[in-house]
Amino acid sequence: MSRPGPVAWGRLAVAALALGLLVRLGYSWHGHRAGYLPTNSDGYETIALSLLDRGEYAMEAGRPTSLREPSYPLFIAGVYFVFGRHPGVVIFIHCILSVLTGWLLWLTGKRLFGEKVSFASLLVFMLYPQSVYYCSYFFRETWLSFLFGFLLWASLSWSAAPGDPAGDMGAKWGGLASSAFGLANSAVLPACGLAGILLWFAAPARTRPRRAFFYFGPLLLAFTAWSARNYFIHGRFVTGSTHGGEEFYQALIVPPADLGTARQGEIVTADPLFMDAATLPEADRNALLMKASLVWIGAHPGTF
């Protein structure tokens, strides 16, 4: 009796990727056709259309905004510019990006943990409900997941020996991915900076200054440009989004069990400071609510 051959993990990975793509395309077709959520539900498409129509980064004509970081709206605007204003194309590209994220997960896991563990992770991701769900709608999660996967994969080359072009290339790709990642959700900006610090320690001593430059250069340029634009528009230093203060403050004053329910609206509308902030321009509102959040934390450190 012949012994079974080794498991062809690579072929199984290809099958998992194909299965994941079919699942994503099937659900996306259904969700888009049913119209469960409008494509402008979170304002990203609205900003993208404003850029294409008027050259304004705005949700309302003549009122530039910083409520949403620019990476994902620019992605939508780019797709519409190239392929026309077809939401289905954006959703299709979401599905492709999600599968590419799975492929990057496979490559990263295979190098770190071996093919068996990597395949298990890939299969879970390909069938994970949220990874399928977000492909179908104009939310930034699929875009963020892809950029994080790309950054993680690129970081594996940072320790390459001097003279190995993979090291510099990994730092360059990592810097670009980190810039787009941070400008898609500024909450991850500290993690992007931490990744650069880890690059410094991972790289051979002779390559550290050069690879740090390749990584931090795009990151600093992107956030300098975005922050300068925000200061010019609002007269305030805003590195990320003017929506952060509102989200942070609500997360503090609303009990976790009430978040996302009708009760959240009742609590927020009963809060005088929040209602006063709602009358202010977005940058001033953000600054007031961020300050109020810090005051709340100081008063309730244990709860925080």
Tab-separated table of C-alpha atoms in Angstrom:
chain	number	residue	atom	x	y	z
A	1	MET	CA	0.000	0.000	0.000
A	2	SER	CA	1.523	3.302	-1.068
A	3	ARG	CA	1.900	6.122	1.422
A	4	PRO	CA	-0.076	9.307	0.760
A	5	GLY	CA	1.931	12.114	-0.755
A	6	PRO	CA	2.507	15.483	0.866
A	7	VAL	CA	-0.425	17.863	1.088
A	8	ALA	CA	-0.379	20.337	-1.786
A	9	TRP	CA	-1.021	23.380	0.372
A	10	GLY	CA	-0.417	25.769	-2.512
A	11	ARG	CA	-3.205	24.210	-4.556
A	12	LEU	CA	-5.515	24.282	-1.560
A	13	ALA	CA	-4.706	27.962	-1.103
A	14	VAL	CA	-5.641	28.681	-4.715
A	15	ALA	CA	-8.903	26.804	-4.195
A	16	ALA	CA	-9.629	28.810	-1.036
A	17	LEU	CA	-8.960	32.070	-2.879
A	18	ALA	CA	-11.265	31.031	-5.714
A	19	LEU	CA	-13.979	30.023	-3.257
A	20	GLY	CA	-13.633	33.324	-1.417
A	21	LEU	CA	-13.912	35.273	-4.659
A	22	LEU	CA	-17.093	33.429	-5.643
A	23	VAL	CA	-18.638	34.033	-2.230
A	24	ARG	CA	-17.772	37.736	-2.362
A	25	LEU	CA	-19.044	38.225	-5.895
A	26	GLY	CA	-22.241	36.353	-5.110
A	27	TYR	CA	-23.057	38.295	-1.963
A	28	SER	CA	-22.020	41.611	-3.516
A	29	TRP	CA	-24.256	41.037	-6.521
A	30	HIS	CA	-27.139	40.243	-4.201
A	31	GLY	CA	-26.504	43.128	-1.793
A	32	HIS	CA	-26.008	45.735	-4.518
A	33	ARG	CA	-29.044	44.563	-6.446
A	34	ALA	CA	-31.212	44.578	-3.322
A	35	GLY	CA	-30.007	48.079	-2.435
A	36	TYR	CA	-29.580	47.345	1.261
A	37	LEU	CA	-27.407	50.437	1.788
A	38	PRO	CA	-26.993	53.518	-0.422
A	39	THR	CA	-23.550	53.942	-1.914
A	40	ASN	CA	-23.223	57.387	-0.302
A	41	SER	CA	-24.220	56.175	3.173
A	42	ASP	CA	-20.968	57.250	4.858
A	43	GLY	CA	-20.143	60.211	2.652
A	44	TYR	CA	-17.146	58.686	0.876
A	45	GLU	CA	-18.810	58.563	-2.522
A	46	THR	CA	-20.250	62.047	-2.021
A	47	ILE	CA	-16.738	63.424	-1.539
A	48	ALA	CA	-15.447	61.467	-4.530
A	49	LEU	CA	-18.177	62.891	-6.771
A	50	SER	CA	-17.491	66.381	-5.451
A	51	LEU	CA	-13.845	65.987	-6.426
A	52	LEU	CA	-14.781	64.878	-9.925
A	53	ASP	CA	-17.516	67.476	-10.474
A	54	ARG	CA	-16.131	70.577	-8.781
A	55	GLY	CA	-12.587	69.780	-7.695
A	56	GLU	CA	-13.728	70.185	-4.078
A	57	TYR	CA	-13.107	67.831	-1.183
A	58	ALA	CA	-16.570	68.438	0.213
A	59	MET	CA	-19.898	66.865	1.105
A	60	GLU	CA	-21.777	70.074	0.318
A	61	ALA	CA	-20.913	72.484	-2.493
A	62	GLY	CA	-18.725	75.316	-1.299
A	63	ARG	CA	-18.074	73.765	2.120
A	64	PRO	CA	-14.740	71.895	2.171
A	65	THR	CA	-14.649	69.155	4.779
A	66	SER	CA	-12.203	67.051	6.744
A	67	LEU	CA	-14.829	64.739	8.222
A	68	ARG	CA	-13.414	61.834	6.219
A	69	GLU	CA	-9.744	61.053	5.645
A	70	PRO	CA	-8.839	61.224	1.942
A	71	SER	CA	-7.416	57.833	1.009
A	72	TYR	CA	-10.675	55.956	0.417
A	73	PRO	CA	-12.592	58.812	-1.284
A	74	LEU	CA	-9.608	59.256	-3.619
A	75	PHE	CA	-9.759	55.533	-4.389
A	76	ILE	CA	-13.437	55.819	-5.355
A	77	ALA	CA	-12.780	58.963	-7.393
A	78	GLY	CA	-9.952	57.198	-9.228
A	79	VAL	CA	-12.140	54.212	-10.089
A	80	TYR	CA	-14.947	56.476	-11.329
A	81	PHE	CA	-12.499	58.557	-13.364
A	82	VAL	CA	-11.110	55.501	-15.133
A	83	PHE	CA	-14.189	53.302	-15.488
A	84	GLY	CA	-17.059	55.776	-15.306
A	85	ARG	CA	-19.479	56.301	-12.468
A	86	HIS	CA	-20.498	52.717	-11.967
A	87	PRO	CA	-20.775	51.722	-8.275
A	88	GLY	CA	-20.679	48.067	-9.310
A	89	VAL	CA	-17.101	48.497	-10.511
A	90	VAL	CA	-16.023	49.782	-7.088
A	91	ILE	CA	-17.725	46.814	-5.450
A	92	PHE	CA	-16.092	44.403	-7.904
A	93	ILE	CA	-12.672	45.899	-7.113
A	94	HIS	CA	-13.493	45.532	-3.422
A	95	CYS	CA	-13.909	41.812	-4.019
A	96	ILE	CA	-10.581	41.627	-5.847
A	97	LEU	CA	-8.817	43.598	-3.111
A	98	SER	CA	-10.248	41.306	-0.442
A	99	VAL	CA	-8.968	38.244	-2.298
A	100	LEU	CA	-5.570	39.908	-2.711
A	101	THR	CA	-5.599	40.510	1.036
A	102	GLY	CA	-6.132	36.785	1.498
A	103	TRP	CA	-3.225	36.071	-0.845
A	104	LEU	CA	-0.979	38.429	1.141
A	105	LEU	CA	-2.126	36.694	4.314
A	106	TRP	CA	-1.150	33.365	2.773
A	107	LEU	CA	2.299	34.621	1.755
A	108	THR	CA	2.940	36.231	5.137
A	109	GLY	CA	1.673	33.289	7.156
A	110	LYS	CA	3.608	30.772	5.068
A	111	ARG	CA	6.850	32.585	5.743
A	112	LEU	CA	6.225	33.060	9.459
A	113	PHE	CA	4.359	29.923	10.501
A	114	GLY	CA	4.465	27.425	7.657
A	115	GLU	CA	1.960	26.362	5.021
A	116	LYS	CA	-0.451	24.462	7.261
A	117	VAL	CA	-1.107	27.338	9.657
A	118	SER	CA	-1.117	29.819	6.791
A	119	PHE	CA	-3.756	27.861	4.917
A	120	ALA	CA	-5.966	27.660	8.019
A	121	SER	CA	-5.750	31.451	8.422
A	122	LEU	CA	-6.483	31.983	4.751
A	123	LEU	CA	-9.546	29.745	4.827
A	124	VAL	CA	-10.935	31.532	7.889
A	125	PHE	CA	-10.433	34.922	6.254
A	126	MET	CA	-11.980	33.854	2.957
A	127	LEU	CA	-15.171	32.743	4.729
A	128	TYR	CA	-15.207	35.280	7.565
A	129	PRO	CA	-18.625	37.003	7.337
A	130	GLN	CA	-17.378	40.560	7.874
A	131	SER	CA	-14.682	40.225	5.235
A	132	VAL	CA	-17.405	39.202	2.785
A	133	TYR	CA	-19.973	41.750	3.949
A	134	TYR	CA	-17.801	44.852	3.635
A	135	CYS	CA	-16.916	44.068	0.024
A	136	SER	CA	-20.492	44.866	-0.946
A	137	TYR	CA	-20.776	48.411	0.360
A	138	PHE	CA	-19.002	51.747	0.193
A	139	PHE	CA	-17.215	51.401	3.519
A	140	ARG	CA	-13.453	51.669	3.929
A	141	GLU	CA	-12.900	48.365	5.755
A	142	THR	CA	-11.941	46.337	2.666
A	143	TRP	CA	-9.533	49.071	1.581
A	144	LEU	CA	-8.033	49.225	5.077
A	145	SER	CA	-7.640	45.453	5.301
A	146	PHE	CA	-5.803	45.336	1.989
A	147	LEU	CA	-3.432	48.151	2.955
A	148	PHE	CA	-2.682	46.548	6.306
A	149	GLY	CA	-2.048	43.189	4.647
A	150	PHE	CA	0.275	44.841	2.144
A	151	LEU	CA	2.163	46.687	4.902
A	152	LEU	CA	2.533	43.505	6.923
A	153	TRP	CA	3.821	41.559	3.915
A	154	ALA	CA	6.268	44.326	2.960
A	155	SER	CA	7.629	44.441	6.501
A	156	LEU	CA	8.959	40.889	6.179
A	157	SER	CA	11.750	42.164	3.927
A	158	TRP	CA	12.966	44.929	6.204
A	159	SER	CA	15.577	42.681	7.809
A	160	ALA	CA	17.167	41.742	4.478
A	161	ALA	CA	20.951	41.899	4.388
A	162	PRO	CA	22.774	44.990	3.066
A	163	GLY	CA	22.901	44.858	-0.716
A	164	ASP	CA	19.721	42.800	-0.968
A	165	PRO	CA	17.285	44.989	-2.949
A	166	ALA	CA	14.337	43.316	-1.197
A	167	GLY	CA	15.128	45.287	1.961
A	168	ASP	CA	14.912	48.722	0.360
A	169	MET	CA	11.928	47.689	-1.725
A	170	GLY	CA	10.096	46.439	1.358
A	171	ALA	CA	10.701	49.783	3.087
A	172	LYS	CA	9.464	51.708	0.029
A	173	TRP	CA	6.319	49.629	-0.390
A	174	GLY	CA	5.772	49.765	3.356
A	175	GLY	CA	5.994	53.554	3.355
A	176	LEU	CA	3.439	53.872	0.556
A	177	ALA	CA	1.077	51.379	2.172
A	178	SER	CA	1.456	53.051	5.554
A	179	SER	CA	0.664	56.465	4.070
A	180	ALA	CA	-2.527	55.246	2.408
A	181	PHE	CA	-3.429	53.214	5.507
A	182	GLY	CA	-3.066	56.175	7.865
A	183	LEU	CA	-4.902	58.483	5.481
A	184	ALA	CA	-7.788	56.028	5.327
A	185	ASN	CA	-8.258	55.952	9.103
A	186	SER	CA	-6.106	58.316	11.133
A	187	ALA	CA	-6.727	56.254	14.284
A	188	VAL	CA	-4.062	53.850	13.003
A	189	LEU	CA	-1.452	56.608	12.542
A	190	PRO	CA	0.343	55.765	15.826
A	191	ALA	CA	0.610	52.156	14.644
A	192	CYS	CA	2.117	53.367	11.360
A	193	GLY	CA	4.756	55.282	13.307
A	194	LEU	CA	5.419	52.258	15.517
A	195	ALA	CA	5.941	50.126	12.405
A	196	GLY	CA	8.687	52.506	11.322
A	197	ILE	CA	10.384	52.189	14.695
A	198	LEU	CA	10.250	48.417	14.396
A	199	LEU	CA	11.767	48.739	10.916
A	200	TRP	CA	14.722	50.550	12.468
A	201	PHE	CA	15.423	47.694	14.863
A	202	ALA	CA	14.724	44.965	12.306
A	203	ALA	CA	17.035	46.331	9.623
A	204	PRO	CA	20.803	45.724	9.642
A	205	ALA	CA	22.619	48.686	11.176
A	206	ARG	CA	24.154	49.932	7.903
A	207	THR	CA	20.778	50.036	6.142
A	208	ARG	CA	18.738	51.675	8.906
A	209	PRO	CA	18.967	55.365	7.880
A	210	ARG	CA	18.196	54.616	4.221
A	211	ARG	CA	15.311	52.240	4.892
A	212	ALA	CA	13.848	54.546	7.545
A	213	PHE	CA	13.948	57.358	4.978
A	214	PHE	CA	12.148	55.192	2.418
A	215	TYR	CA	9.473	54.307	4.973
A	216	PHE	CA	8.941	57.602	6.786
A	217	GLY	CA	9.369	59.835	3.723
A	218	PRO	CA	5.999	59.091	2.075
A	219	LEU	CA	4.260	58.969	5.464
A	220	LEU	CA	5.513	62.405	6.509
A	221	LEU	CA	4.837	63.941	3.094
A	222	ALA	CA	1.272	62.620	3.001
A	223	PHE	CA	0.331	63.806	6.468
A	224	THR	CA	2.118	67.127	6.056
A	225	ALA	CA	0.137	67.819	2.895
A	226	TRP	CA	-3.169	66.756	4.477
A	227	SER	CA	-2.526	68.708	7.695
A	228	ALA	CA	-1.493	71.829	5.760
A	229	ARG	CA	-4.641	71.615	3.659
A	230	ASN	CA	-6.761	71.276	6.792
A	231	TYR	CA	-5.064	74.247	8.464
A	232	PHE	CA	-5.648	76.359	5.373
A	233	ILE	CA	-9.329	75.354	5.271
A	234	HIS	CA	-10.206	75.366	8.974
A	235	GLY	CA	-7.506	77.457	10.641
A	236	ARG	CA	-6.745	74.516	12.935
A	237	PHE	CA	-4.137	71.778	13.023
A	238	VAL	CA	-5.971	68.579	12.037
A	239	THR	CA	-3.785	65.588	11.168
A	240	GLY	CA	-6.643	63.167	10.605
A	241	SER	CA	-10.374	63.766	10.694
A	242	THR	CA	-12.646	66.382	12.241
A	243	HIS	CA	-15.066	63.542	12.996
A	244	GLY	CA	-12.857	61.933	15.643
A	245	GLY	CA	-13.942	64.142	18.542
A	246	GLU	CA	-17.604	63.342	18.013
A	247	GLU	CA	-16.975	59.611	17.842
A	248	PHE	CA	-14.693	59.659	20.870
A	249	TYR	CA	-17.055	61.713	23.026
A	250	GLN	CA	-20.061	59.559	22.175
A	251	ALA	CA	-18.111	56.410	23.005
A	252	LEU	CA	-17.416	57.856	26.451
A	253	ILE	CA	-20.863	59.134	27.426
A	254	VAL	CA	-22.918	56.312	25.897
A	255	PRO	CA	-22.792	52.930	27.693
A	256	PRO	CA	-21.427	50.163	25.466
A	257	ALA	CA	-24.732	48.299	25.538
A	258	ASP	CA	-26.514	51.350	24.083
A	259	LEU	CA	-24.110	52.108	21.232
A	260	GLY	CA	-25.802	51.714	17.877
A	261	THR	CA	-29.299	51.754	19.382
A	262	ALA	CA	-32.058	54.370	19.644
A	263	ARG	CA	-30.962	54.936	23.207
A	264	GLN	CA	-27.665	56.364	21.944
A	265	GLY	CA	-29.543	59.134	20.172
A	266	GLU	CA	-31.508	59.919	23.306
A	267	ILE	CA	-28.360	60.166	25.445
A	268	VAL	CA	-26.536	62.326	22.924
A	269	THR	CA	-29.394	64.772	22.371
A	270	ALA	CA	-29.803	65.136	26.147
A	271	ASP	CA	-26.154	66.181	26.531
A	272	PRO	CA	-25.939	70.027	26.504
A	273	LEU	CA	-22.287	70.159	25.540
A	274	PHE	CA	-22.779	67.837	22.578
A	275	MET	CA	-25.757	69.824	21.338
A	276	ASP	CA	-23.853	73.111	21.695
A	277	ALA	CA	-20.939	71.600	19.766
A	278	ALA	CA	-23.313	70.630	16.948
A	279	THR	CA	-23.802	74.324	16.137
A	280	LEU	CA	-20.080	74.946	15.595
A	281	PRO	CA	-18.004	74.591	12.420
A	282	GLU	CA	-16.642	71.059	12.124
A	283	ALA	CA	-13.054	71.800	13.186
A	284	ASP	CA	-14.178	73.824	16.216
A	285	ARG	CA	-16.682	71.122	17.107
A	286	ASN	CA	-13.988	68.475	16.884
A	287	ALA	CA	-11.613	70.467	19.107
A	288	LEU	CA	-14.316	71.115	21.725
A	289	LEU	CA	-15.406	67.473	21.893
A	290	MET	CA	-11.826	66.190	22.045
A	291	LYS	CA	-11.142	68.551	24.952
A	292	ALA	CA	-14.379	67.471	26.647
A	293	SER	CA	-13.377	63.826	26.162
A	294	LEU	CA	-10.075	64.402	27.947
A	295	VAL	CA	-11.893	66.170	30.777
A	296	TRP	CA	-14.308	63.230	31.042
A	297	ILE	CA	-11.419	60.751	31.192
A	298	GLY	CA	-9.777	62.811	33.920
A	299	ALA	CA	-12.998	62.677	35.919
A	300	HIS	CA	-13.636	58.961	35.298
A	301	PRO	CA	-10.205	57.334	34.900
A	302	GLY	CA	-11.395	54.003	36.275
A	303	THR	CA	-14.357	53.787	33.911
A	304	PHE	CA	-12.171	54.750	30.963
